[in-house]
Structures are given as C-alpha cells and as structure tokens.
Tab-separated table of C-alpha atoms in Angstrom:
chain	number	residue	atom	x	y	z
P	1	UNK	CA	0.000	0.000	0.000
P	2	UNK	CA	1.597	3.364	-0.870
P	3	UNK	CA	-0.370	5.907	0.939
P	4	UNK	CA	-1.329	9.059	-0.963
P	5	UNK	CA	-3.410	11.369	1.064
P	6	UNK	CA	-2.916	14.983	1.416
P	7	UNK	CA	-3.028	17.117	4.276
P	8	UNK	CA	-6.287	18.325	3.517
P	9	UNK	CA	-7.685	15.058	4.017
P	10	UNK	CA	-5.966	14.741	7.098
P	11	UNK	CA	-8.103	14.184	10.123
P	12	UNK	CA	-9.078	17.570	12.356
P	13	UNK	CA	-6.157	18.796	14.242
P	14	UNK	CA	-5.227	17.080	17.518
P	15	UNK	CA	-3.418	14.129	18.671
P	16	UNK	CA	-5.084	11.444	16.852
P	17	UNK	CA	-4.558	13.279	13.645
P	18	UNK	CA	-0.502	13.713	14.610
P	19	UNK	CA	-0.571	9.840	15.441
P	20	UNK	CA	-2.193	9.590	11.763
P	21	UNK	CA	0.281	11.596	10.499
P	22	UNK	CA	2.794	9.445	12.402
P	23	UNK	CA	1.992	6.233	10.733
P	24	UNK	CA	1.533	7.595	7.068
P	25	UNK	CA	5.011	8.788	7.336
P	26	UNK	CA	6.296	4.976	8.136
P	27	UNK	CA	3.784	3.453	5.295
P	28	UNK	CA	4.773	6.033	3.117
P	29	UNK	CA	8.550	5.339	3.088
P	30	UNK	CA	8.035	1.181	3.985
P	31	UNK	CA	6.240	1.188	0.423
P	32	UNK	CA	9.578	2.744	-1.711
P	33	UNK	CA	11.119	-0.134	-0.004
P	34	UNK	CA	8.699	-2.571	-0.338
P	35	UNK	CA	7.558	-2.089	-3.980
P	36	UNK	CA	10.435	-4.065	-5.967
P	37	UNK	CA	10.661	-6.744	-3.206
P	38	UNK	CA	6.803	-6.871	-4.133
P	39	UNK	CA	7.467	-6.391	-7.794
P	40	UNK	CA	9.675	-9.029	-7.880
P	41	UNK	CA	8.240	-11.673	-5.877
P	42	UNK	CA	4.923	-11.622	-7.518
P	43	UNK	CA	6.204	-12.151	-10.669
P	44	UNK	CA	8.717	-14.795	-9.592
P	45	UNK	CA	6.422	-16.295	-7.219
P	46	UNK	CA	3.605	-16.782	-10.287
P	47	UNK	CA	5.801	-17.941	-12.989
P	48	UNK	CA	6.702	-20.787	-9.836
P	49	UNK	CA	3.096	-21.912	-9.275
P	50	UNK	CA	2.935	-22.885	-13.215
P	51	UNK	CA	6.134	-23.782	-13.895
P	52	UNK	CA	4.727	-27.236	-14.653
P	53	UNK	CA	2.255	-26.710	-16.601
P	54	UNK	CA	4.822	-23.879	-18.765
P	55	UNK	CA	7.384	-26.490	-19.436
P	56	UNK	CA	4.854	-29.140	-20.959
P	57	UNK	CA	3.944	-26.790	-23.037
P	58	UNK	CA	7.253	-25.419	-23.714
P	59	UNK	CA	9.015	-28.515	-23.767
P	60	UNK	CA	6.218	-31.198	-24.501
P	61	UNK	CA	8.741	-33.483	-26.611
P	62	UNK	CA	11.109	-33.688	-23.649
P	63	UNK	CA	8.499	-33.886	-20.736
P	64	UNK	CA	6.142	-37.049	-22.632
P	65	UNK	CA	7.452	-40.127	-23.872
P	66	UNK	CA	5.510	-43.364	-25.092
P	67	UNK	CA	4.659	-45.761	-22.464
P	68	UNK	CA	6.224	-49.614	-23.386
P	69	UNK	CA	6.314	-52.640	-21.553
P	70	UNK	CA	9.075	-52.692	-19.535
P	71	UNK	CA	11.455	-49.622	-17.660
P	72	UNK	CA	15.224	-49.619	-17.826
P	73	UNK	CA	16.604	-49.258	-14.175
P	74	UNK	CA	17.097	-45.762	-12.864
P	75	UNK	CA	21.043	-45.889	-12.977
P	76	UNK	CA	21.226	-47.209	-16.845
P	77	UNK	CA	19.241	-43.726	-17.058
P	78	UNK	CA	21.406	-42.153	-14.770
P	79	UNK	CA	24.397	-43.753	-16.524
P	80	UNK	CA	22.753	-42.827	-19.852
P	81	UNK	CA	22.797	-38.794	-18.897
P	82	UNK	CA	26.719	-38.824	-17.589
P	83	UNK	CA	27.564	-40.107	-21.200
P	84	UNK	CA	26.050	-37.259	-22.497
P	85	UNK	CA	27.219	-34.545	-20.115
P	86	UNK	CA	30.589	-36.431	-18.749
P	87	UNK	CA	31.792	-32.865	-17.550
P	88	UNK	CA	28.780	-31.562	-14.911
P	89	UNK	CA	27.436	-32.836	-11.564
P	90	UNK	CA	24.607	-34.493	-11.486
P	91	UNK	CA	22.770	-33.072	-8.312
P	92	UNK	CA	19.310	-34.604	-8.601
P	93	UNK	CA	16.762	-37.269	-10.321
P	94	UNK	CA	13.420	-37.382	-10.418
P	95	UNK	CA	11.820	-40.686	-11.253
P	96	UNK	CA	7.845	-39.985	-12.193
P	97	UNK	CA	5.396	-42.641	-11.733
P	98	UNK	CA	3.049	-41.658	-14.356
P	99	UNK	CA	3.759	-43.519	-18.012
P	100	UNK	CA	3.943	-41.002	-19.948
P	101	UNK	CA	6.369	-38.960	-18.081
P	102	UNK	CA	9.976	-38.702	-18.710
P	103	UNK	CA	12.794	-38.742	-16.230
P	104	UNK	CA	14.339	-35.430	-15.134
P	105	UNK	CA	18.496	-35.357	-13.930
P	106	UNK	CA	19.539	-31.851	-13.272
P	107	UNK	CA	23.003	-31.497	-13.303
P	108	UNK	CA	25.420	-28.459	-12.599
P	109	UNK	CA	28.020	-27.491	-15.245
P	110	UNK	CA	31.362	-28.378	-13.844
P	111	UNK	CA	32.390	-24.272	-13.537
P	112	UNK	CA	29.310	-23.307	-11.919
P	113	UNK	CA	29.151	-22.651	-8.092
P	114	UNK	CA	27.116	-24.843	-5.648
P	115	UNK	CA	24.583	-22.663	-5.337
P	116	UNK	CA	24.399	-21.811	-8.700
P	117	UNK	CA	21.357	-22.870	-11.165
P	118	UNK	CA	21.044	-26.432	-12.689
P	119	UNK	CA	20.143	-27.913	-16.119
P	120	UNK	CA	17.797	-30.809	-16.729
P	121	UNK	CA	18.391	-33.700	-18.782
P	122	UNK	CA	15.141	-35.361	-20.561
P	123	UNK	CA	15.534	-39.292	-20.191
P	124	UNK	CA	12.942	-42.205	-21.378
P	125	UNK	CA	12.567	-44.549	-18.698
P	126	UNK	CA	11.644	-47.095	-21.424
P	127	UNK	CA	14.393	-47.237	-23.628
P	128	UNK	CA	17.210	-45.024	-21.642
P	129	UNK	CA	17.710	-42.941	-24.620
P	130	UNK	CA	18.356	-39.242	-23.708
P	131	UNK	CA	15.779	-36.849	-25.235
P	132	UNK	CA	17.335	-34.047	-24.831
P	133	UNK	CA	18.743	-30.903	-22.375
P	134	UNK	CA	17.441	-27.281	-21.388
P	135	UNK	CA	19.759	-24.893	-20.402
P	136	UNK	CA	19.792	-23.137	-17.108
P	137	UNK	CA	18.268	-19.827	-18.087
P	138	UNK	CA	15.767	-21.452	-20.578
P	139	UNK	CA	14.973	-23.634	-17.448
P	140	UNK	CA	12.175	-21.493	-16.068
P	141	UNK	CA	10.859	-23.520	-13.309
P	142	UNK	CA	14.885	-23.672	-11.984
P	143	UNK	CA	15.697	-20.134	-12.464
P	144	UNK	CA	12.425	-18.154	-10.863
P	145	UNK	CA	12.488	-20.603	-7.893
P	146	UNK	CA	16.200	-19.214	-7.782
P	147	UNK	CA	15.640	-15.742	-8.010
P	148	UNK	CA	12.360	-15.892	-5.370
P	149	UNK	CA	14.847	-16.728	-2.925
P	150	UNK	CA	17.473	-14.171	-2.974
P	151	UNK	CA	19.754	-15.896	-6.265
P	152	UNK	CA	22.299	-14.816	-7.365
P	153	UNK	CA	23.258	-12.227	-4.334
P	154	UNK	CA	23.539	-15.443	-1.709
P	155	UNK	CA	22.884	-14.851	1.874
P	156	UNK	CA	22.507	-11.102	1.274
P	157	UNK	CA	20.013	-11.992	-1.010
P	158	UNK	CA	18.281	-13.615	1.559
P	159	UNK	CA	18.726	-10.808	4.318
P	160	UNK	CA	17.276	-8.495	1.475
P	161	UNK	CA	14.112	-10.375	0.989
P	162	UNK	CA	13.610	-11.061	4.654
P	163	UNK	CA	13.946	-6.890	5.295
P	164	UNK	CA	11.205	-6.376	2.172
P	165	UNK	CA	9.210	-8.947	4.254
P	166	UNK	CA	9.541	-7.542	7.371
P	167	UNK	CA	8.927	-4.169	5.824
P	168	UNK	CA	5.953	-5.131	4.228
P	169	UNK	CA	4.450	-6.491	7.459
P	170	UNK	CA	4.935	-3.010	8.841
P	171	UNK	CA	3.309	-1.569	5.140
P	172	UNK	CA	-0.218	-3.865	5.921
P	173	UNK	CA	-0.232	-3.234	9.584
P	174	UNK	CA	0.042	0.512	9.150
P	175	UNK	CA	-2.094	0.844	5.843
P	176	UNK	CA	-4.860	-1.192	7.475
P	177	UNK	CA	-4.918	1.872	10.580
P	178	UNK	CA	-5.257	4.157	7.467
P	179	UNK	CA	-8.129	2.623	5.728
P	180	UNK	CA	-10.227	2.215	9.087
P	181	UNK	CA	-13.361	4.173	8.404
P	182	UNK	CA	-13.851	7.396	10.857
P	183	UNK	CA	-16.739	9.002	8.537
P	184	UNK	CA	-18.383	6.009	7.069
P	185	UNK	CA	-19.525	3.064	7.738
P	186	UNK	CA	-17.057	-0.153	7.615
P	187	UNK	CA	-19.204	-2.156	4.926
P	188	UNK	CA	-18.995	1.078	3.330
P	189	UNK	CA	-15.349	1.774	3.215
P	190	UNK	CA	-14.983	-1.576	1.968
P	191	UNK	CA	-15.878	-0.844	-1.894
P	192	UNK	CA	-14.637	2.048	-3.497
P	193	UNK	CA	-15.988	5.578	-3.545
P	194	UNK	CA	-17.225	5.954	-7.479
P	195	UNK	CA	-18.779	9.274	-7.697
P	196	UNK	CA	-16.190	11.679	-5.696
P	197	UNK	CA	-13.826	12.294	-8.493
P	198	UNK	CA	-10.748	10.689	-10.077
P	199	UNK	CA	-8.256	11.456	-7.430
P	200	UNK	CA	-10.633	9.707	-4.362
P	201	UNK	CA	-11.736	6.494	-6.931
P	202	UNK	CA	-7.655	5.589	-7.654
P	203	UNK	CA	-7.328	6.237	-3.591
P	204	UNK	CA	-10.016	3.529	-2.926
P	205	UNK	CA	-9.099	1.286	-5.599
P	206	UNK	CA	-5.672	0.850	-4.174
P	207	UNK	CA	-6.642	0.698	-0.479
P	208	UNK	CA	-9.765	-1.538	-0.765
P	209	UNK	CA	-8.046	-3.984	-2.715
P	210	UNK	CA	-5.080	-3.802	-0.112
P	211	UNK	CA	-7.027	-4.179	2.209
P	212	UNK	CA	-9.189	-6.958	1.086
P	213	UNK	CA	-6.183	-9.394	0.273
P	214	UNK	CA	-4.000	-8.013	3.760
P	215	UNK	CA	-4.325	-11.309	5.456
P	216	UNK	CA	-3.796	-13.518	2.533
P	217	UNK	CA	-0.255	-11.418	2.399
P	218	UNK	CA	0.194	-11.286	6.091
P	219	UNK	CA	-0.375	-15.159	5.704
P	220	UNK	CA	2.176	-15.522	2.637
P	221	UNK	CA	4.674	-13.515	4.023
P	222	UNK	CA	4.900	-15.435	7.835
P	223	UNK	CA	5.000	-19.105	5.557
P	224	UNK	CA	8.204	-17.722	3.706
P	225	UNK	CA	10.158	-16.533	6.839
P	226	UNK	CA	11.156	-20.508	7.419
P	227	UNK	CA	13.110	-20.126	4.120
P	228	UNK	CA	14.973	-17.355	4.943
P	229	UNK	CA	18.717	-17.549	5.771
P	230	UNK	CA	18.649	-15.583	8.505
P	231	UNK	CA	14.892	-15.766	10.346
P	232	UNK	CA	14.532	-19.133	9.215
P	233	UNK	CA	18.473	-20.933	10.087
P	234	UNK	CA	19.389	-18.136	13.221
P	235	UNK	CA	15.897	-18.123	14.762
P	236	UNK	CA	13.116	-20.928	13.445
P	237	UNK	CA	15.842	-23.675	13.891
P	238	UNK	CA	17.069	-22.916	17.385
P	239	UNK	CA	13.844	-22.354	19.058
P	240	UNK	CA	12.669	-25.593	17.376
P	241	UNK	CA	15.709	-27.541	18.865
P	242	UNK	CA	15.200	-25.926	22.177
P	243	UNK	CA	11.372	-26.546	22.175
P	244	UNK	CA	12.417	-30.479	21.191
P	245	UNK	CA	10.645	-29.454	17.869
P	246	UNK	CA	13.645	-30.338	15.247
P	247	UNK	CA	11.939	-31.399	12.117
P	248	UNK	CA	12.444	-35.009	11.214
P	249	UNK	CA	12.839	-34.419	7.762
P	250	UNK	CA	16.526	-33.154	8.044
P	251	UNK	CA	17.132	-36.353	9.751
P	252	UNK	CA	17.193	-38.382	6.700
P	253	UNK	CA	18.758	-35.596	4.764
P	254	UNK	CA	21.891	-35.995	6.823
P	255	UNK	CA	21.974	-39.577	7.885
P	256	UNK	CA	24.991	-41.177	6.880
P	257	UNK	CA	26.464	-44.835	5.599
P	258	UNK	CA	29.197	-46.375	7.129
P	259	UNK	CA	31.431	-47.376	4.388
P	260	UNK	CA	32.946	-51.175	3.785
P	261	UNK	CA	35.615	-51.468	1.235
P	262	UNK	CA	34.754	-54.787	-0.348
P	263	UNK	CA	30.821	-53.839	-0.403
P	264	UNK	CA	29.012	-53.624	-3.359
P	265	UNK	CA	26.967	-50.066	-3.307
P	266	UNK	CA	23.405	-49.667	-3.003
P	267	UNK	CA	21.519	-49.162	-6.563
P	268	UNK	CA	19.316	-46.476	-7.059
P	269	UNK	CA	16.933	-49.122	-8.326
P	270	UNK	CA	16.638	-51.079	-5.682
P	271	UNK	CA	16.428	-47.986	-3.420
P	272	UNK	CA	13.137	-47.126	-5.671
P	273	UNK	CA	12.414	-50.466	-5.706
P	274	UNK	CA	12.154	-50.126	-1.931
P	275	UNK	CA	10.455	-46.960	-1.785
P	276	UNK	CA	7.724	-47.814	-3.905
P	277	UNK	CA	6.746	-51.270	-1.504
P	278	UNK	CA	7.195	-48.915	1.154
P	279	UNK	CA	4.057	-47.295	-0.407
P	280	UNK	CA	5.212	-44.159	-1.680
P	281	UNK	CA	3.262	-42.408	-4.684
P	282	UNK	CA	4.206	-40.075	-6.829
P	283	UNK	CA	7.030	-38.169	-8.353
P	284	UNK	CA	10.826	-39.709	-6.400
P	285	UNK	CA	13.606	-37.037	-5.665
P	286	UNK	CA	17.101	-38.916	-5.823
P	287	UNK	CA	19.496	-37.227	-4.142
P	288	UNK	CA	22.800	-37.648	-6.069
P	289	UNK	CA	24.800	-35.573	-4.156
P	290	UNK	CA	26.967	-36.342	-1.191
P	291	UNK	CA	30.151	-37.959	0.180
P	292	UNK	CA	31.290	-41.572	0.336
P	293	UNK	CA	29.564	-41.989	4.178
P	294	UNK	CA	26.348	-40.068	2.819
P	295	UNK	CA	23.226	-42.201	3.123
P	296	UNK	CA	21.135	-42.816	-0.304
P	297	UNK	CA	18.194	-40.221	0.117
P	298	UNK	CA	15.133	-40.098	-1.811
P	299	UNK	CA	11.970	-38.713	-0.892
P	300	UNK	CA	8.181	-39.122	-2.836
P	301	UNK	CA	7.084	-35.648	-4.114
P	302	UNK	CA	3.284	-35.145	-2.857
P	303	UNK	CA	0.565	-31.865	-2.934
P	304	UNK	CA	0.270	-31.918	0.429
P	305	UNK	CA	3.802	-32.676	3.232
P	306	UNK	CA	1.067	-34.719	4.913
P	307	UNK	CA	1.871	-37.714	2.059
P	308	UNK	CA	5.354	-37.406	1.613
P	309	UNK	CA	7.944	-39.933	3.086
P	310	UNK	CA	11.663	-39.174	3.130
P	311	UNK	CA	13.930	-42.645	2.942
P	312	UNK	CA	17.737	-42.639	3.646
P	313	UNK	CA	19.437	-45.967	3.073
P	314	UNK	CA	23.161	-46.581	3.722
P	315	UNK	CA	24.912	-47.439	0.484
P	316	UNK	CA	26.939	-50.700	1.608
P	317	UNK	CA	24.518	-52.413	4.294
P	318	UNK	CA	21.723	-51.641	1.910
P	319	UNK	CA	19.407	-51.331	5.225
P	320	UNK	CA	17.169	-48.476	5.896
P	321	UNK	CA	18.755	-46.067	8.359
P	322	UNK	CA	15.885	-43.301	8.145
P	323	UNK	CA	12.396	-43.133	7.315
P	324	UNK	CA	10.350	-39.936	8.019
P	325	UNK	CA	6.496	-39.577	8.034
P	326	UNK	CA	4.154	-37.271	8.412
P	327	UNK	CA	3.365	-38.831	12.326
P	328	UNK	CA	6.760	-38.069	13.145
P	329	UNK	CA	6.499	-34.291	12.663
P	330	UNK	CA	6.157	-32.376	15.905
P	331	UNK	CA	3.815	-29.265	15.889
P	332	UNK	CA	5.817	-26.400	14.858
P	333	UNK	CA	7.427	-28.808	11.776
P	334	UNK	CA	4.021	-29.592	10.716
P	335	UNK	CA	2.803	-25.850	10.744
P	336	UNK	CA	5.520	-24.804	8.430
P	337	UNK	CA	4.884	-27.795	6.138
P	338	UNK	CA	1.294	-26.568	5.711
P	339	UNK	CA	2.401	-23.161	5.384
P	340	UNK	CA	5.048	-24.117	2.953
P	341	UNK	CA	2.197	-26.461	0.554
P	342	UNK	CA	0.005	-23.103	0.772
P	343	UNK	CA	2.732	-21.060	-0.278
P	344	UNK	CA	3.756	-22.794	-3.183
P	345	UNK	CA	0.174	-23.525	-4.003
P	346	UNK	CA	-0.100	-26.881	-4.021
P	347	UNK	CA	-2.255	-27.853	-0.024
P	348	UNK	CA	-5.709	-27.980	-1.950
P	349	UNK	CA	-4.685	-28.180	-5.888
P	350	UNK	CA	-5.688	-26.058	-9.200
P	351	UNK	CA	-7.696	-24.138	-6.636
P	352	UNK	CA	-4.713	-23.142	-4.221
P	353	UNK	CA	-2.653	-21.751	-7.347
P	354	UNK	CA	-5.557	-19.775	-8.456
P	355	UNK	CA	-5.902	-18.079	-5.276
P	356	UNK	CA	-2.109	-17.241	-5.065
P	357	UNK	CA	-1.449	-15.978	-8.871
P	358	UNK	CA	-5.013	-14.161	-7.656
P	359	UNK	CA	-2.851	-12.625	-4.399
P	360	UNK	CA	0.121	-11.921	-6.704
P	361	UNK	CA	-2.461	-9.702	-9.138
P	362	UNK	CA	-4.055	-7.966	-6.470
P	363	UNK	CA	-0.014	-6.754	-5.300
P	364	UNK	CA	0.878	-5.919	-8.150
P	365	UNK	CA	-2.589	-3.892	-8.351
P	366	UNK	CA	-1.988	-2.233	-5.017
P	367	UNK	CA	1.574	-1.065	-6.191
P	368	UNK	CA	0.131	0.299	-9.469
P	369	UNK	CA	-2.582	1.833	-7.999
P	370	UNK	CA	-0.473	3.364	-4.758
P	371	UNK	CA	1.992	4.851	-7.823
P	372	UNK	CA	-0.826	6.380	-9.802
P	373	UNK	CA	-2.306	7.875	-6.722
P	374	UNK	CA	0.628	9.448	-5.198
P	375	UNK	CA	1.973	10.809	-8.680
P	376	UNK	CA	-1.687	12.631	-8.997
P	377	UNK	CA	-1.361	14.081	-5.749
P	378	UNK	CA	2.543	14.894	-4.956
P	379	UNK	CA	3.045	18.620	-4.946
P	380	UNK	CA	5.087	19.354	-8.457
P	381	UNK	CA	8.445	18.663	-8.167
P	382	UNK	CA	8.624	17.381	-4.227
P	383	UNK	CA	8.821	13.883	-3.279
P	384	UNK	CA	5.405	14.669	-1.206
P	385	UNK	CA	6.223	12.633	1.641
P	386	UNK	CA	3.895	13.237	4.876
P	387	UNK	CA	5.467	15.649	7.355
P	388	UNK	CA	7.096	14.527	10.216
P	389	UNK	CA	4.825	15.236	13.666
P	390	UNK	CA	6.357	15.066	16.981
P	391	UNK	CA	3.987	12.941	18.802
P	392	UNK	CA	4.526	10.981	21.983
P	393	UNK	CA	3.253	7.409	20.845
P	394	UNK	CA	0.604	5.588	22.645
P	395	UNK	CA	2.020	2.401	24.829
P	396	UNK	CA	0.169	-0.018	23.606
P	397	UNK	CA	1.876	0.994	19.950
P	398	UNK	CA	5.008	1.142	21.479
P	399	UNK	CA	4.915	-2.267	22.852
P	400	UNK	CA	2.914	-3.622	19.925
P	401	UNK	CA	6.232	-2.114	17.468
P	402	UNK	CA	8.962	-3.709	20.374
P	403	UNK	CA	6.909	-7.335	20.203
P	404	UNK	CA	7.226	-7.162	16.259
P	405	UNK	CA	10.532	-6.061	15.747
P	406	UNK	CA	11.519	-8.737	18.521
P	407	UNK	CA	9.406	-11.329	16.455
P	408	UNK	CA	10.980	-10.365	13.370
P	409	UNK	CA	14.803	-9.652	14.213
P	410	UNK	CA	15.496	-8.020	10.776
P	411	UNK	CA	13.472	-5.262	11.316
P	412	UNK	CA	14.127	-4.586	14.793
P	413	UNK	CA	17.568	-3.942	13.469
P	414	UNK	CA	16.545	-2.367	10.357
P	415	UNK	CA	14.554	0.425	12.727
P	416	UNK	CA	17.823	0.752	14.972
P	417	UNK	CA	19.899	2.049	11.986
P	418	UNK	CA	16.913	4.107	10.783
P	419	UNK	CA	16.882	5.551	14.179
P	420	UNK	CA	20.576	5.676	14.440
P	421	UNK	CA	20.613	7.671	11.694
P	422	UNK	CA	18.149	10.333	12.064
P	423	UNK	CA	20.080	10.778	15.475
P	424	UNK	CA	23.037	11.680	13.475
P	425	UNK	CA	21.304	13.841	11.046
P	426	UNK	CA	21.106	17.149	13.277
P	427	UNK	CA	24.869	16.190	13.957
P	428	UNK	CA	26.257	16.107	10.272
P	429	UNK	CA	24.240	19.503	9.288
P	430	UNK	CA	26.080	21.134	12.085
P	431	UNK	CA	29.375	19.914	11.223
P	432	UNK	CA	28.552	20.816	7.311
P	433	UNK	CA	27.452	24.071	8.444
C-alpha cells in the first residue's frame, strides 16, 4: 500500500490526527522499499506456481514419452545422462510414476558454483535414450524458484528479501490503521468511492483492494520466513531444537552410511524399488549428491507434506537407516509444512494456485494503484512525503512495534539504523554548516 493522502484530508487537528500523520510517514517510506521486493516476488512467485504446466507446453517433446512394456533401471538412465554430459554434476533425479512422463536429472556445469542454477536432462525410462537438455536460463521452473529466494546475491540476497518482508508487514499493519473508516460506515469503506472524483476512486481502488487481500499477504509472508537464511536458520531452527521441535525431515537428509571397502553399493533401483513397496506415490527425488559416508536419500514428491515420506538408506549395508512420516512431525514442523504447501500452491490443488497468482495480481494492483495515486497528488516537483509530527506514541503501539521487531529480528535492526541515523542527522548539518 503506498499511501497518498494529502493534508487536507488529514483528520481535524489534535493528537489522533498527529498519530495519523505518524503512521503515514512509516507506510509512506516502507512502500519505496517494499515495492520491488513486491514487484519481484509476484512475478517470480507466479511464474513458480505454473512452472509445470509452462514447461509441458514449452518442452512437450522432452516432458512425454511413449509408455512400453518394460522400464530400464534408474542408474542405466542415470548412466545414460553422464555419457552425455561427462563434464557436470549431477545433483538430482526425479523418477515420475506416471507412463507417460519422462525422467528429469539436473546437473550443474562443472564451472558453476554450488549454489548456482542447474540444467535438466530429458531421459525415457523405457528405452534409456536421452531426449534431450534445457539450459539453465531457458529452465524457467529452476531459475524463478532461484531468483524468489534471494539468487544470485547469496545470503545477502536472503537478508534483502527477509527486510522487504519484514517491511511489508509493517506496510499492511500501518495501511490497514489508514483505511479504518472514521466518517463512514465499515461495509462502506470496503468498496470504493465511485462518484467523488478521479483522485478519491484511484485512492479507494488501491486501499480496498489492499485491504481486502491483507491477510492472505500477512499469511504468505509469515509461511516464507522458514526459508529465509537468517529468520529461518538463526531463529526458526534454534527455538525448534530448544522446544524439542527439530523437524524429522533433516534427519534423513543428513543420515549417513558407514562405508565397507569390499561392499558392493546400493543401486538407485533397488532404493526405488524399496520406496515404492514402502508405499510411496508419486514423483521420487534422488538425491545424487553427497560424500562416500552419505546415506542414499530419496523422498516421494506429494501436494500436500502430509503424504510425503523421506527414505535414507546406507549405500553398503543396503538397510534403511531413516524413514520420516508425516506422524513423526512435531507441531511447529508440521505448521511450516502446511504453510510451505500453501505457499507454493499446491495444499488444496488447481484451486490453491488460483488463489495465489489471484494474491500476486491484487499486489501488483496495489503497487500500481499506490503509484498512480501518489503521482496525482505529490506537490510538483517534491517527493510529497507526509510531514514529520512530533507525537509521543501511545504504549500499547510502542509495545505492539517492540513485540514485532523482537518477532521479526530483521526489522528490529533495520529500525535501529533508521533511528541511528536520524540521530546523526542534526549532527552532520552542524558539522557541514
């Protein structure tokens, strides 16, 4: 929400109007930092929720093959896609258990950094014959996930999204206290006002629309904190471990074999062999990464975390060392799974990505709208930001602001520099002077 009003439309002079004043000032300046972090997630975020349904029809030769009788094994596919790219890493394979779909082996070219973004290889599971290779940047589904998390910029990347996050949190909360109706009605103030001019109609367009979707966004925004490098690693994790609320699923990611020389290695085969007596459906994830004492990890790719099993098998025993269900997730674990299938659209189906490329819209609306509003309305050639009004605030805000920034550690700091620096200000104009 990018709040336009003017002082005119302030309320009548008096405290409550300098707390108004107050708050506009912090929505006004969280939006400039807020709109590309909302910009760019949106559009990210949407091209995600379709990716698969872009690359069959982008790609519909490599994605379909013919069903036939029998499958070749999943390493003479595997072994089929290294003679064809001897020179990258293969990271991952995904073994689909519908017939007509091909195998997928993403590899990383042998310069490219860890973190950097993968190609698939097209395999048929029938004959082993590669089908053929998209590169990286062609690859959408590989590149937007990338870039929604903070690629190629790293952990800063990271910290930056988590501060547009946090920022945007602070955008709702205080937008919301500027839409609340003091001279109408609240069912009123709800639709917009279409016979008070140009000016007021953009005003309502942006702020009933904001206002509609603000707890679909509060709700998006708190299910991709867990991601984050620093909410989600330097804060989720620990108070899970301390609570005795670890998530399960990293258990299998990091169990380990315990190698024996004259042992024969585990086939991926009969590790999907196993998994698929075990009972899991769907898509497999193969995990090709790892070290000579990694475990063999593969996991069944499901709608919903609910269905999804995560197998670890040590390479030279053969046994199964791990196997995480949905029963073994404590509370916290199992809130961020939901929140992670809503997120990515995928909890109740078709439905559930409809709603979120519907949420994306309605953003990029607001930002739109906010721009077109404020550009009407700033004086001519001023930035028009609200004036700043010395106002002591009211406790309950103050301790409402410490709980959020202490909740959200990104902004707390975020507001200490802010303050830090306006501290300063008085101090460089007098040296400059």
């Amino acid at each position: 929400m990018v709040s336009t009003l003017t002082p005119e439309m302030a309320q009548p002079q008096g405290r409550p109007n300098l707390l108004y004043r107050r708050l506009w000032r912090w929505h006004f300046y969280a939006a400039f930092l807020v709109i590309p972090f909302v910009i760019l997630q949106s559009i990210t975020g949407t091209l995600y929720l379709w990716q698969d349904s872009w690359a069959d029809w982008a790609h519909p030769q490599l994605r379909f093959v013919q069903p036939q009788a029998a499958r070749q094994s999943a390493d003479a596919q595997l072994a089929a896609a290294r003679a064809q790219y001897p020179h990258a890493q293969p990271t991952l394979m995904q073994l689909a258990d519908h017939p007509r779909r091909s195998t997928q082996i993403f590899f990383r070219a042998a310069n490219a950094a860890p973190a950097g973004l993968e190609f698939p290889v097209f395999v048929d599971p029938y004959t082993a014959q590669v089908l053929g290779s998209v590169s990286a940047w062609s690859w959408m589904p590989g590149w937007t996930r990338k870039v929604h998390g903070g690629w190629p910029l790293g952990k800063p990347g990271s910290w930056l999204l988590e501060l547009g996050a946090c920022w945007a949190v602070v955008m709702i909360l205080t937008g919301l206290y500027l839409w609340w109706p003091r001279d109408r009605s609240f069912l009123r103030a709800t639709f917009p006002r279409f016979g008070e001019g140009r000016r007021t109609l953009i005003l309502d367009l942006h702020a009933c629309v904001a206002m509609w979707c603000s707890v679909v966004v509060l709700v998006f925004l708190v299910t991709a904190l867990p991601w984050t490098d620093f909410w989600g690693q330097k804060v989720l994790v620990p108070l899970q471990n301390a609570a005795g609320q670890a998530s399960p699923f990293m258990k299998a990611l990091r169990a380990r074999s315990v190698p024996v020389e004259v042992a024969v290695p585990m086939r991926i085969e009969d590790a999907v062999l196993q998994a698929r007596v075990r009972g899991l459906q769907g898509t497999l994830d193969v995990s090709l990464l790892g070290r000579a004492d990694s475990a063999l990890w593969l996991r069944n790719r499901m709608p919903r975390a609910s269905q999804e099993h995560a197998l670890a098998f040590d390479r030279y025993s053969h046994q199964l060392v791990e196997h995480t269900r949905w029963q073994d997730y404590p509370m916290i674990p199992r809130a961020v799974a939901v929140g992670v299938d809503l997120h990515e659209g995928s909890y109740f189906g078709r439905a559930n990505r409809w709603l979120n490329t519907a949420v994306s819209a309605a953003l990029l609306w607001t930002v739109g709208t906010g721009f077109v509003s404020w550009w009407m309305r700033r004086p001519q050639g001023r930035l028009g930001a609200p004036v700043r009004s010395e106002i002591r605030l009211p406790r309950g805000l103050i301790a409402a602001a410490l709980a959020l920034c202490l909740l959200l550690p990104m902004l707390g700091l975020s507001v200490l520099a802010l303050w830090a620096l306006d501290l300063l200000r008085p101090l460089s104009r007098r040296l400059m002077a």
